Amino acid sequence: MGKIIKCKDKIKLLKIQESYLNDLENKVNYVFLETTKFDGENFRSILLVEPVEILRIEKLDEIPELFEKIEKHLASSCIVAGYFAYECGYHFDKFKLKNQYLPDYSLAWFGVYDDFILFELDHDLDEIEEAGDLENETLYYKLENLKFNLTKEDYVEKIAKIKEYITAGDTYQINFTGKFKFDFDGSIIALYKSLREKQKVSYGALIKTEEISILSFSPDYFSG
């Protein structure tokens, strides 16, 4: 089961990965987990396509059953890969999240795969160097109408509230985030390539389902 591609040259390996990436242009339901920042612990990437089954949920109370299905498939030597939406965490906190705050896509989505392609840098751990830029072919994508989802007034108000919580001792750390919304046209593969050239990370991911595309560029194993 599976195909393993080994290469001693980093640039050549990334070009091989990119050739497989290009073939995904018109496909869905795949998971590509990639490293573009090589070190002694990060020298493998994996591509999963054509799932034998898709697991997805729309409600928080479906999470326990989802875990049971995942465990069942893992026990049968399948690979299970996908995502949990942030809102899934409310299930474990026993927080009653109202339906209007749930995303308009699946709360969790996992593909079950019985095959894989593994890309591995065959190297001397003492001689790892940063991979250089790839000479990508020109692929089309366009971002328009980029807009932050908070006004300046909302942002200042929320920061002030966070400071109040910290001063009161209610918390010591808050990860305050916002969203940029935009109109997108073109190839999601092209966007992924462009972003990974600007931000080489050990833990990159491209997941495309029939509903959404997820592009992740994380320096840490525990975050996406």
JSON list of C-alpha atoms in Angstrom, two decimals:
[
{"chain": "A", "resi": 1, "resn": "MET", "atom": "CA", "xyz": [0.00, 0.00, 0.00]},
{"chain": "A", "resi": 2, "resn": "GLY", "atom": "CA", "xyz": [1.28, 3.43, -0.89]},
{"chain": "A", "resi": 3, "resn": "LYS", "atom": "CA", "xyz": [4.03, 4.88, -3.02]},
{"chain": "A", "resi": 4, "resn": "ILE", "atom": "CA", "xyz": [7.25, 6.32, -1.58]},
{"chain": "A", "resi": 5, "resn": "ILE", "atom": "CA", "xyz": [9.31, 8.82, -3.57]},
{"chain": "A", "resi": 6, "resn": "LYS", "atom": "CA", "xyz": [12.78, 9.54, -2.18]},
{"chain": "A", "resi": 7, "resn": "CYS", "atom": "CA", "xyz": [15.18, 12.19, -3.38]},
{"chain": "A", "resi": 8, "resn": "LYS", "atom": "CA", "xyz": [18.49, 13.60, -2.10]},
{"chain": "A", "resi": 9, "resn": "ASP", "atom": "CA", "xyz": [18.04, 17.04, -3.66]},
{"chain": "A", "resi": 10, "resn": "LYS", "atom": "CA", "xyz": [15.55, 19.37, -1.96]},
{"chain": "A", "resi": 11, "resn": "ILE", "atom": "CA", "xyz": [14.67, 21.44, -5.00]},
{"chain": "A", "resi": 12, "resn": "LYS", "atom": "CA", "xyz": [14.14, 18.35, -7.13]},
{"chain": "A", "resi": 13, "resn": "LEU", "atom": "CA", "xyz": [11.92, 16.83, -4.44]},
{"chain": "A", "resi": 14, "resn": "LEU", "atom": "CA", "xyz": [9.80, 19.99, -4.23]},
{"chain": "A", "resi": 15, "resn": "LYS", "atom": "CA", "xyz": [9.46, 20.01, -8.02]},
{"chain": "A", "resi": 16, "resn": "ILE", "atom": "CA", "xyz": [8.28, 16.41, -7.95]},
{"chain": "A", "resi": 17, "resn": "GLN", "atom": "CA", "xyz": [5.74, 17.33, -5.27]},
{"chain": "A", "resi": 18, "resn": "GLU", "atom": "CA", "xyz": [4.64, 20.26, -7.39]},
{"chain": "A", "resi": 19, "resn": "SER", "atom": "CA", "xyz": [4.04, 18.06, -10.43]},
{"chain": "A", "resi": 20, "resn": "TYR", "atom": "CA", "xyz": [1.62, 15.99, -8.35]},
{"chain": "A", "resi": 21, "resn": "LEU", "atom": "CA", "xyz": [0.11, 19.19, -6.99]},
{"chain": "A", "resi": 22, "resn": "ASN", "atom": "CA", "xyz": [-0.61, 20.43, -10.51]},
{"chain": "A", "resi": 23, "resn": "ASP", "atom": "CA", "xyz": [-2.58, 17.25, -11.22]},
{"chain": "A", "resi": 24, "resn": "LEU", "atom": "CA", "xyz": [-5.00, 18.18, -8.43]},
{"chain": "A", "resi": 25, "resn": "GLU", "atom": "CA", "xyz": [-6.29, 21.25, -10.26]},
{"chain": "A", "resi": 26, "resn": "ASN", "atom": "CA", "xyz": [-9.65, 19.71, -11.16]},
{"chain": "A", "resi": 27, "resn": "LYS", "atom": "CA", "xyz": [-9.95, 17.28, -8.27]},
{"chain": "A", "resi": 28, "resn": "VAL", "atom": "CA", "xyz": [-11.63, 17.44, -4.87]},
{"chain": "A", "resi": 29, "resn": "ASN", "atom": "CA", "xyz": [-11.57, 15.49, -1.61]},
{"chain": "A", "resi": 30, "resn": "TYR", "atom": "CA", "xyz": [-7.81, 15.40, -1.28]},
{"chain": "A", "resi": 31, "resn": "VAL", "atom": "CA", "xyz": [-5.39, 16.19, 1.55]},
{"chain": "A", "resi": 32, "resn": "PHE", "atom": "CA", "xyz": [-1.84, 17.39, 0.89]},
{"chain": "A", "resi": 33, "resn": "LEU", "atom": "CA", "xyz": [0.41, 17.74, 3.96]},
{"chain": "A", "resi": 34, "resn": "GLU", "atom": "CA", "xyz": [3.69, 19.34, 2.98]},
{"chain": "A", "resi": 35, "resn": "THR", "atom": "CA", "xyz": [6.92, 20.60, 4.46]},
{"chain": "A", "resi": 36, "resn": "THR", "atom": "CA", "xyz": [8.89, 23.27, 2.61]},
{"chain": "A", "resi": 37, "resn": "LYS", "atom": "CA", "xyz": [11.20, 24.06, 5.54]},
{"chain": "A", "resi": 38, "resn": "PHE", "atom": "CA", "xyz": [13.38, 21.01, 5.99]},
{"chain": "A", "resi": 39, "resn": "ASP", "atom": "CA", "xyz": [15.13, 20.05, 9.20]},
{"chain": "A", "resi": 40, "resn": "GLY", "atom": "CA", "xyz": [16.06, 16.90, 11.10]},
{"chain": "A", "resi": 41, "resn": "GLU", "atom": "CA", "xyz": [12.44, 16.20, 12.05]},
{"chain": "A", "resi": 42, "resn": "ASN", "atom": "CA", "xyz": [10.63, 17.54, 8.99]},
{"chain": "A", "resi": 43, "resn": "PHE", "atom": "CA", "xyz": [11.59, 15.93, 5.71]},
{"chain": "A", "resi": 44, "resn": "ARG", "atom": "CA", "xyz": [8.41, 14.18, 4.57]},
{"chain": "A", "resi": 45, "resn": "SER", "atom": "CA", "xyz": [5.25, 15.25, 2.77]},
{"chain": "A", "resi": 46, "resn": "ILE", "atom": "CA", "xyz": [2.19, 13.12, 2.03]},
{"chain": "A", "resi": 47, "resn": "LEU", "atom": "CA", "xyz": [-0.55, 13.30, -0.58]},
{"chain": "A", "resi": 48, "resn": "LEU", "atom": "CA", "xyz": [-3.90, 11.57, -0.12]},
{"chain": "A", "resi": 49, "resn": "VAL", "atom": "CA", "xyz": [-6.38, 11.41, -3.00]},
{"chain": "A", "resi": 50, "resn": "GLU", "atom": "CA", "xyz": [-9.53, 9.48, -3.96]},
{"chain": "A", "resi": 51, "resn": "PRO", "atom": "CA", "xyz": [-10.94, 8.55, -0.54]},
{"chain": "A", "resi": 52, "resn": "VAL", "atom": "CA", "xyz": [-12.79, 5.28, -0.20]},
{"chain": "A", "resi": 53, "resn": "GLU", "atom": "CA", "xyz": [-15.19, 7.00, 2.18]},
{"chain": "A", "resi": 54, "resn": "ILE", "atom": "CA", "xyz": [-15.90, 10.52, 3.39]},
{"chain": "A", "resi": 55, "resn": "LEU", "atom": "CA", "xyz": [-16.85, 11.26, 7.00]},
{"chain": "A", "resi": 56, "resn": "ARG", "atom": "CA", "xyz": [-18.53, 14.58, 7.72]},
{"chain": "A", "resi": 57, "resn": "ILE", "atom": "CA", "xyz": [-20.73, 16.06, 10.42]},
{"chain": "A", "resi": 58, "resn": "GLU", "atom": "CA", "xyz": [-22.99, 19.10, 10.63]},
{"chain": "A", "resi": 59, "resn": "LYS", "atom": "CA", "xyz": [-23.88, 19.12, 14.35]},
{"chain": "A", "resi": 60, "resn": "LEU", "atom": "CA", "xyz": [-21.89, 19.10, 17.58]},
{"chain": "A", "resi": 61, "resn": "ASP", "atom": "CA", "xyz": [-23.71, 16.07, 18.98]},
{"chain": "A", "resi": 62, "resn": "GLU", "atom": "CA", "xyz": [-22.44, 14.00, 16.04]},
{"chain": "A", "resi": 63, "resn": "ILE", "atom": "CA", "xyz": [-18.82, 14.26, 17.21]},
{"chain": "A", "resi": 64, "resn": "PRO", "atom": "CA", "xyz": [-18.76, 11.09, 19.40]},
{"chain": "A", "resi": 65, "resn": "GLU", "atom": "CA", "xyz": [-20.04, 8.96, 16.51]},
{"chain": "A", "resi": 66, "resn": "LEU", "atom": "CA", "xyz": [-17.47, 10.54, 14.21]},
{"chain": "A", "resi": 67, "resn": "PHE", "atom": "CA", "xyz": [-14.65, 9.54, 16.56]},
{"chain": "A", "resi": 68, "resn": "GLU", "atom": "CA", "xyz": [-15.97, 5.98, 16.63]},
{"chain": "A", "resi": 69, "resn": "LYS", "atom": "CA", "xyz": [-15.91, 5.82, 12.82]},
{"chain": "A", "resi": 70, "resn": "ILE", "atom": "CA", "xyz": [-12.40, 7.27, 12.69]},
{"chain": "A", "resi": 71, "resn": "GLU", "atom": "CA", "xyz": [-11.12, 4.72, 15.21]},
{"chain": "A", "resi": 72, "resn": "LYS", "atom": "CA", "xyz": [-12.77, 1.91, 13.24]},
{"chain": "A", "resi": 73, "resn": "HIS", "atom": "CA", "xyz": [-11.05, 2.92, 10.00]},
{"chain": "A", "resi": 74, "resn": "LEU", "atom": "CA", "xyz": [-7.68, 3.43, 11.70]},
{"chain": "A", "resi": 75, "resn": "ALA", "atom": "CA", "xyz": [-7.95, -0.07, 13.16]},
{"chain": "A", "resi": 76, "resn": "SER", "atom": "CA", "xyz": [-8.38, -1.42, 9.63]},
{"chain": "A", "resi": 77, "resn": "SER", "atom": "CA", "xyz": [-5.06, 0.22, 8.58]},
{"chain": "A", "resi": 78, "resn": "CYS", "atom": "CA", "xyz": [-6.64, 3.04, 6.62]},
{"chain": "A", "resi": 79, "resn": "ILE", "atom": "CA", "xyz": [-5.36, 6.61, 6.74]},
{"chain": "A", "resi": 80, "resn": "VAL", "atom": "CA", "xyz": [-7.85, 9.19, 7.99]},
{"chain": "A", "resi": 81, "resn": "ALA", "atom": "CA", "xyz": [-7.12, 12.87, 7.35]},
{"chain": "A", "resi": 82, "resn": "GLY", "atom": "CA", "xyz": [-9.17, 16.05, 7.30]},
{"chain": "A", "resi": 83, "resn": "TYR", "atom": "CA", "xyz": [-10.17, 18.88, 9.59]},
{"chain": "A", "resi": 84, "resn": "PHE", "atom": "CA", "xyz": [-12.17, 19.87, 12.65]},
{"chain": "A", "resi": 85, "resn": "ALA", "atom": "CA", "xyz": [-13.70, 23.33, 12.52]},
{"chain": "A", "resi": 86, "resn": "TYR", "atom": "CA", "xyz": [-12.88, 25.58, 15.47]},
{"chain": "A", "resi": 87, "resn": "GLU", "atom": "CA", "xyz": [-16.47, 25.36, 16.69]},
{"chain": "A", "resi": 88, "resn": "CYS", "atom": "CA", "xyz": [-16.04, 21.63, 17.41]},
{"chain": "A", "resi": 89, "resn": "GLY", "atom": "CA", "xyz": [-14.22, 22.64, 20.58]},
{"chain": "A", "resi": 90, "resn": "TYR", "atom": "CA", "xyz": [-17.51, 23.76, 22.11]},
{"chain": "A", "resi": 91, "resn": "HIS", "atom": "CA", "xyz": [-18.60, 20.13, 22.26]},
{"chain": "A", "resi": 92, "resn": "PHE", "atom": "CA", "xyz": [-15.80, 19.32, 24.70]},
{"chain": "A", "resi": 93, "resn": "ASP", "atom": "CA", "xyz": [-16.46, 22.45, 26.78]},
{"chain": "A", "resi": 94, "resn": "LYS", "atom": "CA", "xyz": [-20.14, 21.49, 26.93]},
{"chain": "A", "resi": 95, "resn": "PHE", "atom": "CA", "xyz": [-20.93, 24.96, 25.67]},
{"chain": "A", "resi": 96, "resn": "LYS", "atom": "CA", "xyz": [-24.37, 25.32, 24.11]},
{"chain": "A", "resi": 97, "resn": "LEU", "atom": "CA", "xyz": [-23.49, 27.00, 20.84]},
{"chain": "A", "resi": 98, "resn": "LYS", "atom": "CA", "xyz": [-26.45, 28.41, 18.98]},
{"chain": "A", "resi": 99, "resn": "ASN", "atom": "CA", "xyz": [-26.93, 27.19, 15.43]},
{"chain": "A", "resi": 100, "resn": "GLN", "atom": "CA", "xyz": [-26.49, 30.66, 13.93]},
{"chain": "A", "resi": 101, "resn": "TYR", "atom": "CA", "xyz": [-22.86, 30.60, 15.07]},
{"chain": "A", "resi": 102, "resn": "LEU", "atom": "CA", "xyz": [-22.05, 27.32, 13.32]},
{"chain": "A", "resi": 103, "resn": "PRO", "atom": "CA", "xyz": [-20.14, 27.54, 10.02]},
{"chain": "A", "resi": 104, "resn": "ASP", "atom": "CA", "xyz": [-21.98, 27.17, 6.71]},
{"chain": "A", "resi": 105, "resn": "TYR", "atom": "CA", "xyz": [-19.82, 24.16, 5.84]},
{"chain": "A", "resi": 106, "resn": "SER", "atom": "CA", "xyz": [-19.22, 20.81, 7.54]},
{"chain": "A", "resi": 107, "resn": "LEU", "atom": "CA", "xyz": [-18.18, 21.06, 11.19]},
{"chain": "A", "resi": 108, "resn": "ALA", "atom": "CA", "xyz": [-15.70, 18.26, 10.55]},
{"chain": "A", "resi": 109, "resn": "TRP", "atom": "CA", "xyz": [-14.61, 16.51, 7.38]},
{"chain": "A", "resi": 110, "resn": "PHE", "atom": "CA", "xyz": [-12.32, 13.48, 7.02]},
{"chain": "A", "resi": 111, "resn": "GLY", "atom": "CA", "xyz": [-11.37, 11.39, 4.04]},
{"chain": "A", "resi": 112, "resn": "VAL", "atom": "CA", "xyz": [-10.64, 7.70, 4.52]},
{"chain": "A", "resi": 113, "resn": "TYR", "atom": "CA", "xyz": [-7.77, 6.62, 2.27]},
{"chain": "A", "resi": 114, "resn": "ASP", "atom": "CA", "xyz": [-6.33, 3.20, 1.52]},
{"chain": "A", "resi": 115, "resn": "ASP", "atom": "CA", "xyz": [-3.46, 4.58, -0.55]},
{"chain": "A", "resi": 116, "resn": "PHE", "atom": "CA", "xyz": [-0.94, 7.40, -0.30]},
{"chain": "A", "resi": 117, "resn": "ILE", "atom": "CA", "xyz": [2.06, 9.06, -1.94]},
{"chain": "A", "resi": 118, "resn": "LEU", "atom": "CA", "xyz": [4.91, 9.84, 0.46]},
{"chain": "A", "resi": 119, "resn": "PHE", "atom": "CA", "xyz": [7.66, 12.28, -0.54]},
{"chain": "A", "resi": 120, "resn": "GLU", "atom": "CA", "xyz": [10.84, 11.92, 1.51]},
{"chain": "A", "resi": 121, "resn": "LEU", "atom": "CA", "xyz": [14.12, 13.81, 1.53]},
{"chain": "A", "resi": 122, "resn": "ASP", "atom": "CA", "xyz": [16.87, 11.20, 1.74]},
{"chain": "A", "resi": 123, "resn": "HIS", "atom": "CA", "xyz": [19.55, 13.20, 3.50]},
{"chain": "A", "resi": 124, "resn": "ASP", "atom": "CA", "xyz": [22.43, 13.43, 5.90]},
{"chain": "A", "resi": 125, "resn": "LEU", "atom": "CA", "xyz": [20.88, 15.18, 8.90]},
{"chain": "A", "resi": 126, "resn": "ASP", "atom": "CA", "xyz": [24.02, 17.31, 9.34]},
{"chain": "A", "resi": 127, "resn": "GLU", "atom": "CA", "xyz": [23.81, 18.73, 5.84]},
{"chain": "A", "resi": 128, "resn": "ILE", "atom": "CA", "xyz": [20.26, 20.06, 5.65]},
{"chain": "A", "resi": 129, "resn": "GLU", "atom": "CA", "xyz": [19.96, 23.47, 4.06]},
{"chain": "A", "resi": 130, "resn": "GLU", "atom": "CA", "xyz": [17.00, 25.71, 3.45]},
{"chain": "A", "resi": 131, "resn": "ALA", "atom": "CA", "xyz": [15.25, 24.93, 0.17]},
{"chain": "A", "resi": 132, "resn": "GLY", "atom": "CA", "xyz": [15.44, 27.73, -2.36]},
{"chain": "A", "resi": 133, "resn": "ASP", "atom": "CA", "xyz": [12.62, 29.27, -4.36]},
{"chain": "A", "resi": 134, "resn": "LEU", "atom": "CA", "xyz": [10.95, 27.22, -7.05]},
{"chain": "A", "resi": 135, "resn": "GLU", "atom": "CA", "xyz": [10.60, 28.51, -10.56]},
{"chain": "A", "resi": 136, "resn": "ASN", "atom": "CA", "xyz": [6.84, 28.08, -10.73]},
{"chain": "A", "resi": 137, "resn": "GLU", "atom": "CA", "xyz": [4.91, 28.34, -13.91]},
{"chain": "A", "resi": 138, "resn": "THR", "atom": "CA", "xyz": [2.53, 31.25, -14.02]},
{"chain": "A", "resi": 139, "resn": "LEU", "atom": "CA", "xyz": [-0.88, 30.19, -12.75]},
{"chain": "A", "resi": 140, "resn": "TYR", "atom": "CA", "xyz": [-3.81, 32.53, -12.54]},
{"chain": "A", "resi": 141, "resn": "TYR", "atom": "CA", "xyz": [-5.52, 33.75, -9.40]},
{"chain": "A", "resi": 142, "resn": "LYS", "atom": "CA", "xyz": [-6.89, 37.10, -8.30]},
{"chain": "A", "resi": 143, "resn": "LEU", "atom": "CA", "xyz": [-7.94, 38.52, -4.93]},
{"chain": "A", "resi": 144, "resn": "GLU", "atom": "CA", "xyz": [-10.27, 41.51, -4.92]},
{"chain": "A", "resi": 145, "resn": "ASN", "atom": "CA", "xyz": [-12.27, 43.56, -2.41]},
{"chain": "A", "resi": 146, "resn": "LEU", "atom": "CA", "xyz": [-10.06, 42.59, 0.54]},
{"chain": "A", "resi": 147, "resn": "LYS", "atom": "CA", "xyz": [-11.80, 43.69, 3.74]},
{"chain": "A", "resi": 148, "resn": "PHE", "atom": "CA", "xyz": [-11.21, 43.10, 7.45]},
{"chain": "A", "resi": 149, "resn": "ASN", "atom": "CA", "xyz": [-14.33, 41.97, 9.28]},
{"chain": "A", "resi": 150, "resn": "LEU", "atom": "CA", "xyz": [-13.86, 44.43, 12.17]},
{"chain": "A", "resi": 151, "resn": "THR", "atom": "CA", "xyz": [-14.09, 48.19, 12.02]},
{"chain": "A", "resi": 152, "resn": "LYS", "atom": "CA", "xyz": [-11.43, 50.27, 13.76]},
{"chain": "A", "resi": 153, "resn": "GLU", "atom": "CA", "xyz": [-13.96, 51.16, 16.46]},
{"chain": "A", "resi": 154, "resn": "ASP", "atom": "CA", "xyz": [-14.85, 47.49, 17.07]},
{"chain": "A", "resi": 155, "resn": "TYR", "atom": "CA", "xyz": [-11.18, 46.56, 17.20]},
{"chain": "A", "resi": 156, "resn": "VAL", "atom": "CA", "xyz": [-10.29, 49.25, 19.76]},
{"chain": "A", "resi": 157, "resn": "GLU", "atom": "CA", "xyz": [-13.32, 48.34, 21.89]},
{"chain": "A", "resi": 158, "resn": "LYS", "atom": "CA", "xyz": [-12.44, 44.64, 21.96]},
{"chain": "A", "resi": 159, "resn": "ILE", "atom": "CA", "xyz": [-8.79, 45.31, 22.81]},
{"chain": "A", "resi": 160, "resn": "ALA", "atom": "CA", "xyz": [-9.91, 47.49, 25.72]},
{"chain": "A", "resi": 161, "resn": "LYS", "atom": "CA", "xyz": [-12.18, 44.69, 26.94]},
{"chain": "A", "resi": 162, "resn": "ILE", "atom": "CA", "xyz": [-9.34, 42.17, 26.73]},
{"chain": "A", "resi": 163, "resn": "LYS", "atom": "CA", "xyz": [-7.16, 44.44, 28.86]},
{"chain": "A", "resi": 164, "resn": "GLU", "atom": "CA", "xyz": [-9.94, 44.62, 31.45]},
{"chain": "A", "resi": 165, "resn": "TYR", "atom": "CA", "xyz": [-10.13, 40.82, 31.66]},
{"chain": "A", "resi": 166, "resn": "ILE", "atom": "CA", "xyz": [-6.35, 40.56, 32.06]},
{"chain": "A", "resi": 167, "resn": "THR", "atom": "CA", "xyz": [-6.26, 43.30, 34.71]},
{"chain": "A", "resi": 168, "resn": "ALA", "atom": "CA", "xyz": [-9.08, 41.60, 36.63]},
{"chain": "A", "resi": 169, "resn": "GLY", "atom": "CA", "xyz": [-7.18, 38.30, 36.61]},
{"chain": "A", "resi": 170, "resn": "ASP", "atom": "CA", "xyz": [-9.90, 36.50, 34.65]},
{"chain": "A", "resi": 171, "resn": "THR", "atom": "CA", "xyz": [-7.35, 35.38, 32.07]},
{"chain": "A", "resi": 172, "resn": "TYR", "atom": "CA", "xyz": [-3.66, 35.73, 31.31]},
{"chain": "A", "resi": 173, "resn": "GLN", "atom": "CA", "xyz": [-3.77, 35.19, 27.56]},
{"chain": "A", "resi": 174, "resn": "ILE", "atom": "CA", "xyz": [-6.27, 35.73, 24.77]},
{"chain": "A", "resi": 175, "resn": "ASN", "atom": "CA", "xyz": [-5.71, 34.88, 21.13]},
{"chain": "A", "resi": 176, "resn": "PHE", "atom": "CA", "xyz": [-7.58, 37.73, 19.49]},
{"chain": "A", "resi": 177, "resn": "THR", "atom": "CA", "xyz": [-8.17, 37.16, 15.80]},
{"chain": "A", "resi": 178, "resn": "GLY", "atom": "CA", "xyz": [-10.13, 38.62, 12.95]},
{"chain": "A", "resi": 179, "resn": "LYS", "atom": "CA", "xyz": [-10.95, 37.60, 9.41]},
{"chain": "A", "resi": 180, "resn": "PHE", "atom": "CA", "xyz": [-10.12, 39.07, 6.04]},
{"chain": "A", "resi": 181, "resn": "LYS", "atom": "CA", "xyz": [-12.82, 38.50, 3.47]},
{"chain": "A", "resi": 182, "resn": "PHE", "atom": "CA", "xyz": [-12.26, 38.82, -0.27]},
{"chain": "A", "resi": 183, "resn": "ASP", "atom": "CA", "xyz": [-13.49, 37.80, -3.68]},
{"chain": "A", "resi": 184, "resn": "PHE", "atom": "CA", "xyz": [-11.41, 35.03, -5.25]},
{"chain": "A", "resi": 185, "resn": "ASP", "atom": "CA", "xyz": [-11.04, 34.08, -8.87]},
{"chain": "A", "resi": 186, "resn": "GLY", "atom": "CA", "xyz": [-8.73, 31.53, -10.48]},
{"chain": "A", "resi": 187, "resn": "SER", "atom": "CA", "xyz": [-6.82, 28.47, -9.29]},
{"chain": "A", "resi": 188, "resn": "ILE", "atom": "CA", "xyz": [-6.66, 27.50, -5.62]},
{"chain": "A", "resi": 189, "resn": "ILE", "atom": "CA", "xyz": [-3.47, 25.61, -6.48]},
{"chain": "A", "resi": 190, "resn": "ALA", "atom": "CA", "xyz": [-1.95, 28.85, -7.76]},
{"chain": "A", "resi": 191, "resn": "LEU", "atom": "CA", "xyz": [-2.85, 30.66, -4.54]},
{"chain": "A", "resi": 192, "resn": "TYR", "atom": "CA", "xyz": [-1.35, 27.86, -2.45]},
{"chain": "A", "resi": 193, "resn": "LYS", "atom": "CA", "xyz": [1.90, 27.95, -4.45]},
{"chain": "A", "resi": 194, "resn": "SER", "atom": "CA", "xyz": [2.15, 31.71, -4.12]},
{"chain": "A", "resi": 195, "resn": "LEU", "atom": "CA", "xyz": [1.62, 31.66, -0.36]},
{"chain": "A", "resi": 196, "resn": "ARG", "atom": "CA", "xyz": [4.06, 28.82, 0.28]},
{"chain": "A", "resi": 197, "resn": "GLU", "atom": "CA", "xyz": [6.80, 30.70, -1.59]},
{"chain": "A", "resi": 198, "resn": "LYS", "atom": "CA", "xyz": [6.28, 33.66, 0.73]},
{"chain": "A", "resi": 199, "resn": "GLN", "atom": "CA", "xyz": [6.02, 31.58, 3.91]},
{"chain": "A", "resi": 200, "resn": "LYS", "atom": "CA", "xyz": [8.04, 28.37, 3.99]},
{"chain": "A", "resi": 201, "resn": "VAL", "atom": "CA", "xyz": [6.93, 26.29, 6.96]},
{"chain": "A", "resi": 202, "resn": "SER", "atom": "CA", "xyz": [7.41, 22.82, 8.37]},
{"chain": "A", "resi": 203, "resn": "TYR", "atom": "CA", "xyz": [3.68, 22.10, 8.47]},
{"chain": "A", "resi": 204, "resn": "GLY", "atom": "CA", "xyz": [1.81, 23.19, 5.37]},
{"chain": "A", "resi": 205, "resn": "ALA", "atom": "CA", "xyz": [-1.52, 21.80, 4.23]},
{"chain": "A", "resi": 206, "resn": "LEU", "atom": "CA", "xyz": [-3.92, 22.03, 1.33]},
{"chain": "A", "resi": 207, "resn": "ILE", "atom": "CA", "xyz": [-7.30, 20.38, 1.80]},
{"chain": "A", "resi": 208, "resn": "LYS", "atom": "CA", "xyz": [-10.01, 20.63, -0.82]},
{"chain": "A", "resi": 209, "resn": "THR", "atom": "CA", "xyz": [-13.46, 19.20, -0.31]},
{"chain": "A", "resi": 210, "resn": "GLU", "atom": "CA", "xyz": [-16.63, 19.63, -2.32]},
{"chain": "A", "resi": 211, "resn": "GLU", "atom": "CA", "xyz": [-17.52, 22.52, 0.02]},
{"chain": "A", "resi": 212, "resn": "ILE", "atom": "CA", "xyz": [-14.37, 24.44, 0.86]},
{"chain": "A", "resi": 213, "resn": "SER", "atom": "CA", "xyz": [-10.63, 24.76, 0.36]},
{"chain": "A", "resi": 214, "resn": "ILE", "atom": "CA", "xyz": [-8.29, 25.04, 3.37]},
{"chain": "A", "resi": 215, "resn": "LEU", "atom": "CA", "xyz": [-4.78, 26.46, 3.00]},
{"chain": "A", "resi": 216, "resn": "SER", "atom": "CA", "xyz": [-2.66, 26.27, 6.13]},
{"chain": "A", "resi": 217, "resn": "PHE", "atom": "CA", "xyz": [0.90, 27.45, 6.76]},
{"chain": "A", "resi": 218, "resn": "SER", "atom": "CA", "xyz": [1.93, 26.70, 10.32]},
{"chain": "A", "resi": 219, "resn": "PRO", "atom": "CA", "xyz": [5.34, 26.77, 12.01]},
{"chain": "A", "resi": 220, "resn": "ASP", "atom": "CA", "xyz": [3.95, 24.53, 14.76]},
{"chain": "A", "resi": 221, "resn": "TYR", "atom": "CA", "xyz": [2.74, 20.95, 14.81]},
{"chain": "A", "resi": 222, "resn": "PHE", "atom": "CA", "xyz": [-0.17, 21.75, 17.12]},
{"chain": "A", "resi": 223, "resn": "SER", "atom": "CA", "xyz": [-1.76, 24.58, 15.15]},
{"chain": "A", "resi": 224, "resn": "GLY", "atom": "CA", "xyz": [-3.11, 25.10, 11.67]}
]
